[in-house]
Short mmCIF file of C-alpha atoms in Angstrom, two decimals:
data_model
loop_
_atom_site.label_atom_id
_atom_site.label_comp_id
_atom_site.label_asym_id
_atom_site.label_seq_id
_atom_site.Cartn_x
_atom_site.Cartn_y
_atom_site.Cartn_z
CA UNK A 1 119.84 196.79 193.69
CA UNK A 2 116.90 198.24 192.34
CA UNK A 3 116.95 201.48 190.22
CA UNK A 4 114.37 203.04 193.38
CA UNK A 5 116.54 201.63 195.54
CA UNK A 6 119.41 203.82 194.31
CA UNK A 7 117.38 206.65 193.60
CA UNK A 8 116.49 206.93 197.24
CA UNK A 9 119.95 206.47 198.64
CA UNK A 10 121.22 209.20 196.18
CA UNK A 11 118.91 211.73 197.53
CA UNK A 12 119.72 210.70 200.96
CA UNK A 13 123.36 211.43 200.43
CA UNK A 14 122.58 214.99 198.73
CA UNK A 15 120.22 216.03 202.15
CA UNK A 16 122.97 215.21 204.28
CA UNK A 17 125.73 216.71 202.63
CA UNK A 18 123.80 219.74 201.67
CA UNK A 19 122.83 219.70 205.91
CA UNK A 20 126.88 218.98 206.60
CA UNK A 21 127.65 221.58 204.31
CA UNK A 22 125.14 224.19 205.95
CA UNK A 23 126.88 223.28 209.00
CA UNK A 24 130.38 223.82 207.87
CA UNK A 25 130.14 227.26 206.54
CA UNK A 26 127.63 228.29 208.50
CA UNK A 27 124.85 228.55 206.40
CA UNK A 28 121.53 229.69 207.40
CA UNK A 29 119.18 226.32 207.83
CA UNK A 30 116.56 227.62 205.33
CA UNK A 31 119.28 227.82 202.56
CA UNK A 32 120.31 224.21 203.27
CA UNK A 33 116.67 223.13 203.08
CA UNK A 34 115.69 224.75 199.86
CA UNK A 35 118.55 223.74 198.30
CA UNK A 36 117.92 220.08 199.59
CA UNK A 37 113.87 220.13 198.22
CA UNK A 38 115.35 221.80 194.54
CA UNK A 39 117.92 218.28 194.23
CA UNK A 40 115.08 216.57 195.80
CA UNK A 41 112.86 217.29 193.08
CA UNK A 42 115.50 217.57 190.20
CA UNK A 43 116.18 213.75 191.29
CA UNK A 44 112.33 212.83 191.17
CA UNK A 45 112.18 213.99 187.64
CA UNK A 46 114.65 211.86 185.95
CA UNK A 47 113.49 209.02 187.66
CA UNK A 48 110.11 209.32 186.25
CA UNK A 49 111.70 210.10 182.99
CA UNK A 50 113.91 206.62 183.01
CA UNK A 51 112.14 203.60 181.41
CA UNK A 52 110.90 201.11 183.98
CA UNK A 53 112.49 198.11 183.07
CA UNK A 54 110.55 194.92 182.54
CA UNK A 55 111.22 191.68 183.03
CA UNK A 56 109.79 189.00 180.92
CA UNK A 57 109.23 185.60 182.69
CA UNK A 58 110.70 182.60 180.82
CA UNK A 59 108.15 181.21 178.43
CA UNK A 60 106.77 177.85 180.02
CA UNK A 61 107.93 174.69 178.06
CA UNK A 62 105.78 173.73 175.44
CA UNK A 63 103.82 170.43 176.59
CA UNK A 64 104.33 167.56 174.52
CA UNK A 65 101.89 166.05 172.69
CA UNK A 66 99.63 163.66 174.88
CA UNK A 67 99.81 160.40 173.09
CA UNK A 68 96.09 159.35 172.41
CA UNK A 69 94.82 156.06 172.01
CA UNK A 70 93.21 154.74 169.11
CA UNK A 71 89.90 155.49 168.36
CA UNK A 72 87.96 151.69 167.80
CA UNK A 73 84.89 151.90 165.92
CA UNK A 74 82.37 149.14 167.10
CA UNK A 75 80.95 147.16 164.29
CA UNK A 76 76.94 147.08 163.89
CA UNK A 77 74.83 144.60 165.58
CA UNK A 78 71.67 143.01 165.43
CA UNK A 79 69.78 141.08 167.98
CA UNK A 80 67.96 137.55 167.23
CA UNK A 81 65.70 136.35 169.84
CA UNK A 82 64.20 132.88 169.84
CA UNK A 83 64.70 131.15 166.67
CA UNK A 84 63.77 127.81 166.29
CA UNK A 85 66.18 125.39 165.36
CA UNK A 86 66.09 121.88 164.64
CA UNK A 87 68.01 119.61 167.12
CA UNK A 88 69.16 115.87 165.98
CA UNK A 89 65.97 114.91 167.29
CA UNK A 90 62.88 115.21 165.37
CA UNK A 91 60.21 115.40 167.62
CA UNK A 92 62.59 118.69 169.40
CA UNK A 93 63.44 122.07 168.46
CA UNK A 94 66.29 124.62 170.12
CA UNK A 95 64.88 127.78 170.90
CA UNK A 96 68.12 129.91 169.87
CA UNK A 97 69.19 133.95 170.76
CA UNK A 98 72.13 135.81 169.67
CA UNK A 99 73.84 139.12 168.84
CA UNK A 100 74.78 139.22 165.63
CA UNK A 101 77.77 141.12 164.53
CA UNK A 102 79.66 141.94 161.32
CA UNK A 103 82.16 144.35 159.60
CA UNK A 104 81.47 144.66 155.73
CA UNK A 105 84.74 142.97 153.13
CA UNK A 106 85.72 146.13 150.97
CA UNK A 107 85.96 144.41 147.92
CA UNK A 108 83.53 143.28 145.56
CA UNK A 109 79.63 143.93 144.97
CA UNK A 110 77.75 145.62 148.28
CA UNK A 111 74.18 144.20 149.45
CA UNK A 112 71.86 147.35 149.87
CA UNK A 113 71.17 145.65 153.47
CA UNK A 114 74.41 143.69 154.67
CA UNK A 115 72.81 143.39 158.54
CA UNK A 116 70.04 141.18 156.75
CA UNK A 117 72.92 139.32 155.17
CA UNK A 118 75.27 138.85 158.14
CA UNK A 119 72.02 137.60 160.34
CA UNK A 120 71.21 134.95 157.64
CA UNK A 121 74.94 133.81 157.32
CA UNK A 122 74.93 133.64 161.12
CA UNK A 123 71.06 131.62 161.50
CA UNK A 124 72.78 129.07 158.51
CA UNK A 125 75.94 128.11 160.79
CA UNK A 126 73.66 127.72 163.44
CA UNK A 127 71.30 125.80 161.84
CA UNK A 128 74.00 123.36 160.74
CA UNK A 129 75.16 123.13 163.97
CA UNK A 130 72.71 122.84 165.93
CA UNK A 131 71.35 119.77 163.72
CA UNK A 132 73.64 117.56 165.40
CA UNK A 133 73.02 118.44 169.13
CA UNK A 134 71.11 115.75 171.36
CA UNK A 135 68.66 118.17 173.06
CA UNK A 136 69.29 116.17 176.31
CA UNK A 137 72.38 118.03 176.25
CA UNK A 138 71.18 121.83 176.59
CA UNK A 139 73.99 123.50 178.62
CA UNK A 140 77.04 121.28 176.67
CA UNK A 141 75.34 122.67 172.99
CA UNK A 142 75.18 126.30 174.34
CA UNK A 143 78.91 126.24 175.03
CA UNK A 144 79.70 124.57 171.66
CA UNK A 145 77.47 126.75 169.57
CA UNK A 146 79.12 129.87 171.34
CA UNK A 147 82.41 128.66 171.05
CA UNK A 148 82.00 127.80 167.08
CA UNK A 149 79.36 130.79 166.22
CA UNK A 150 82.32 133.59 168.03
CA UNK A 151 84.51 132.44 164.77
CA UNK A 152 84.17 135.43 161.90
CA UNK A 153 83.51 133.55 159.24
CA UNK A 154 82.16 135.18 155.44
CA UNK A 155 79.27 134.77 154.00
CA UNK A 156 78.66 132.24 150.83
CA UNK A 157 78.93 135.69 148.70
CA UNK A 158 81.96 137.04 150.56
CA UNK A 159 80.50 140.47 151.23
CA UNK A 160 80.03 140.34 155.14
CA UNK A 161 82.13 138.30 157.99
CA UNK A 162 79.87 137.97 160.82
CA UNK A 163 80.18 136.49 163.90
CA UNK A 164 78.03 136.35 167.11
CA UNK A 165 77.89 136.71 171.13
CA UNK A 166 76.05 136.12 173.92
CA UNK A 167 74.59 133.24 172.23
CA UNK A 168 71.99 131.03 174.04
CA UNK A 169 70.77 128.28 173.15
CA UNK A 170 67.82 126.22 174.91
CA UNK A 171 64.64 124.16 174.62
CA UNK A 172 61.29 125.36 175.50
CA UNK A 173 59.87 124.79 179.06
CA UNK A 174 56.78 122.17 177.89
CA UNK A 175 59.69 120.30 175.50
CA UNK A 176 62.00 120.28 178.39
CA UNK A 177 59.30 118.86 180.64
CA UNK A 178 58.44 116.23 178.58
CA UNK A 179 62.00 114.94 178.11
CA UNK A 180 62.42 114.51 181.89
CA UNK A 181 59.79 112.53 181.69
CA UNK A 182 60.12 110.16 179.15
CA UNK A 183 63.74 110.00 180.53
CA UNK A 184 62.22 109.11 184.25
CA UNK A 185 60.29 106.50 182.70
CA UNK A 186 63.05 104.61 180.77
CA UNK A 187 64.68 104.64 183.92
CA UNK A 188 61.81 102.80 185.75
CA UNK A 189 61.67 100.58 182.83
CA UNK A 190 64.84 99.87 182.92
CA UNK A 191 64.57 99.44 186.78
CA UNK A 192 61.72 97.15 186.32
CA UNK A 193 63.37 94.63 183.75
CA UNK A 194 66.46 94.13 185.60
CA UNK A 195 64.24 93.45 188.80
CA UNK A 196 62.71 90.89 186.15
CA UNK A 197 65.53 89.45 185.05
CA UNK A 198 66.91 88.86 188.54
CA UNK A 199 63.72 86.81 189.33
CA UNK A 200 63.72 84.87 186.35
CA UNK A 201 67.45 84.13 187.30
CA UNK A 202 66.53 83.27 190.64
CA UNK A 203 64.14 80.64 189.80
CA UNK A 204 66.02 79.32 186.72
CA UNK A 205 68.84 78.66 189.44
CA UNK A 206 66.45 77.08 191.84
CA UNK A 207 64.34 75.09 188.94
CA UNK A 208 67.53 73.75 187.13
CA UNK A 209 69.93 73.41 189.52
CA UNK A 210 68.91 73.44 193.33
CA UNK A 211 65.44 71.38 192.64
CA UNK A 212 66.54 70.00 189.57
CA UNK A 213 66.69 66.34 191.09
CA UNK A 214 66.09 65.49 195.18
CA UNK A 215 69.55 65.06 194.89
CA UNK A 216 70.71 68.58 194.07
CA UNK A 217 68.60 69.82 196.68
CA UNK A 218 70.17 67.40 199.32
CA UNK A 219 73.35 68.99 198.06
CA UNK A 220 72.23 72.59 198.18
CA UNK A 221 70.36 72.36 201.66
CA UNK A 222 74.01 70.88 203.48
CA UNK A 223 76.08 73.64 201.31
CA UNK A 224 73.71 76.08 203.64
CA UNK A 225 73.48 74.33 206.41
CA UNK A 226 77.04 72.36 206.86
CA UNK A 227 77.00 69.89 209.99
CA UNK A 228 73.45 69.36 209.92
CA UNK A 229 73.44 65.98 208.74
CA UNK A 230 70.50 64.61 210.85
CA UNK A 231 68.20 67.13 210.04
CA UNK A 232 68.40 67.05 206.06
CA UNK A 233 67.63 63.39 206.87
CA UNK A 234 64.44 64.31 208.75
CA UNK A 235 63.57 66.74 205.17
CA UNK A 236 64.60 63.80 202.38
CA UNK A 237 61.00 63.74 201.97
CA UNK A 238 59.84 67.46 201.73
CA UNK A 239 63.49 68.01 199.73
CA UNK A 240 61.83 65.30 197.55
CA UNK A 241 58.27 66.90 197.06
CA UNK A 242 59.66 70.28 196.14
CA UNK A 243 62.09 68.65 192.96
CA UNK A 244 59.21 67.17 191.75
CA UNK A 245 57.20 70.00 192.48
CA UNK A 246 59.49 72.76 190.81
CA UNK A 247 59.85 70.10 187.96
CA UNK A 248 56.11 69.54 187.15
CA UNK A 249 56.60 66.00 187.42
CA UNK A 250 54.22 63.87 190.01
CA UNK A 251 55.53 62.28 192.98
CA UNK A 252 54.65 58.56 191.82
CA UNK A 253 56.15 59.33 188.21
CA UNK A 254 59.18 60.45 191.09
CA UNK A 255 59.24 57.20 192.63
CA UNK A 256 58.64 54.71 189.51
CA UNK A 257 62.36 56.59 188.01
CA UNK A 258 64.01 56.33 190.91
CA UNK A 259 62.77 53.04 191.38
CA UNK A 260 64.06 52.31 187.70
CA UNK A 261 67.54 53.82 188.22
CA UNK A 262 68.53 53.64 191.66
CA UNK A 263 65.99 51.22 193.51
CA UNK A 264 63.42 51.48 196.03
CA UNK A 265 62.97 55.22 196.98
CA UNK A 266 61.03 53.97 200.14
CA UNK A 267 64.00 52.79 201.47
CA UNK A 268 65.83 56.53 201.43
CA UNK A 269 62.59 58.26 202.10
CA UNK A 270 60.48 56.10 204.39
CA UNK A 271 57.84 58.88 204.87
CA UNK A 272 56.98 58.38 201.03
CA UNK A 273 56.60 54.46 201.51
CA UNK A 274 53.27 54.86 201.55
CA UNK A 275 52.64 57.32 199.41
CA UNK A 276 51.65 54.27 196.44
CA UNK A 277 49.23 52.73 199.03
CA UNK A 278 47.54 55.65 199.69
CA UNK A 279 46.98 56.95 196.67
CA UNK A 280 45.80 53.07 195.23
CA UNK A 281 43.56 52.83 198.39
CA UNK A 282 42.03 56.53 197.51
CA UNK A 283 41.63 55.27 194.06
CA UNK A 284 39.97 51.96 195.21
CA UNK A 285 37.32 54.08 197.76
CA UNK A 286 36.46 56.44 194.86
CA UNK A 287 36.03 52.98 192.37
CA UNK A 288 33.48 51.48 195.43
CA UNK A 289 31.67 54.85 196.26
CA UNK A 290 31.68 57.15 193.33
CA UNK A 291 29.14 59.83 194.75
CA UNK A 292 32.08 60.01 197.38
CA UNK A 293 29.22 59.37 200.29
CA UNK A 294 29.42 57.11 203.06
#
């Protein structure tokens, strides 16, 4: 219970007993009530004489120290845009870009400019790298060069270790252009001789094997046309014309070695029986009329 609380309650209880008492002996009612005011204010006096008591609220807990991340300094950078480099061809140069990067070695003497250093050491690893690229092979030597150039590595004095990113690597548009098209015309060139060589294949086959003697082309003509007996019979002759045809060799010069090694040709090829008549009888009408005039 608070100390008003009481306070009030007390001078409740001394009214009414002062009233009870009034009653009892009875009092006259204005004795009761001055007597009632006088405890009244008696009681109001030492209450605003007793110390209020205060109450102190519990401190709050102390909050615990936030745990803060570490604080990562990022190391300097440079930027090199389009730097030629040579590729393993020498008639093409990489255009190459980069971000150069680098955290100084504490040990040992310091360069008054170690971003001039660490972009140097960087351009040298490229160079040597990029030497050996094909430049056919753009996008394949971008991914190697950024793959090999994201390594720290030190300088050749040991005073920097720089690195790089975002690295590109590329070959200028009118280079570019001109390897697609010395690359689309090896391809027709190379489109070109194989059409050659199948021709020259094609008539070596016919020249030395299908036409190489009337025979062979007897054989080759029933290989691609099986049953057909009767009509390579009707074509002994024009089978004949084109082996000595695709052989360079006349048609009498023909008929005199077969003659020689197998007999009488006119009796296989009767259409070329008088093929020796007619070319002595032409001979004989040019020998009588030489200004070929009737």
């Amino acid at each position: 219970m608070t100390p008003i609380k009481r306070v009030l309650l007390l001078a409740a209880a001394v009214v009414a007993g002062f009233w009870l008492l009034a009653m009892a002996v009875d009092f006259p009612g204005w004795v009761a009530a001055l007597a009632s005011i006088v405890v009244l204010v008696v009681l109001a006096g030492v209450w605003k004489e007793e110390p209020p008591v205060v109450r102190v609220a519990p401190a709050p807990p102390a909050p615990k120290p936030a745990d803060r991340d570490p604080v990562f300094t990022a190391p300097p950078t440079r930027t090199v845009v389009g730097v030629r480099l040579p590729s393993a061809s020498p008639d093409y140069h990489f255009s190459f870009s980069a971000i150069v990067q680098w955290s100084p070695v504490m040990t040992g003497l310091r360069h008054a400019d170690l971003g001039s250093v660490a972009v140097d050491a960087l351009l040298s690893r490229a160079k040597a790298l990029a030497a050996g690229q094909q430049p056919s092979e753009e996008a394949l030597n971008q991914h190697r060069l950024a793959a090999l150039l994201g390594e720290p590595d030190l300088d050749e004095k040991g005073q920097v270790r720089t690195w790089a990113t975002e690295v590109r690597l590329k070959l200028p548009d009118a280079d570019l252009k001109h390897l697609q098209n010395i690359t689309t015309l090896q391809r027709r060139a190379q489109t070109v001789l194989l059409e050659r060589q199948l021709e020259q294949d094609k008539r070596a086959y016919l020249r030395d094997d299908v036409l190489a003697t009337p025979g062979s082309a007897v054989v080759w003509w029933l290989a691609n046309n099986p049953g057909e007996v009767a009509q390579c019979v009707d074509l002994l002759g024009t089978l004949t014309r084109l082996s000595a045809a695709a052989n360079d060799i006349p048609l009498d010069a023909l008929e005199r070695r077969w003659d020689s090694e197998h007999g009488t040709l006119a009796l296989v090829v009767p259409e070329l029986s008088g093929h020796r008549e007619q070319a002595s009888d032409a001979a004989d009408d040019q020998g009588d009329n030489p200004s070929g005039q009737g």
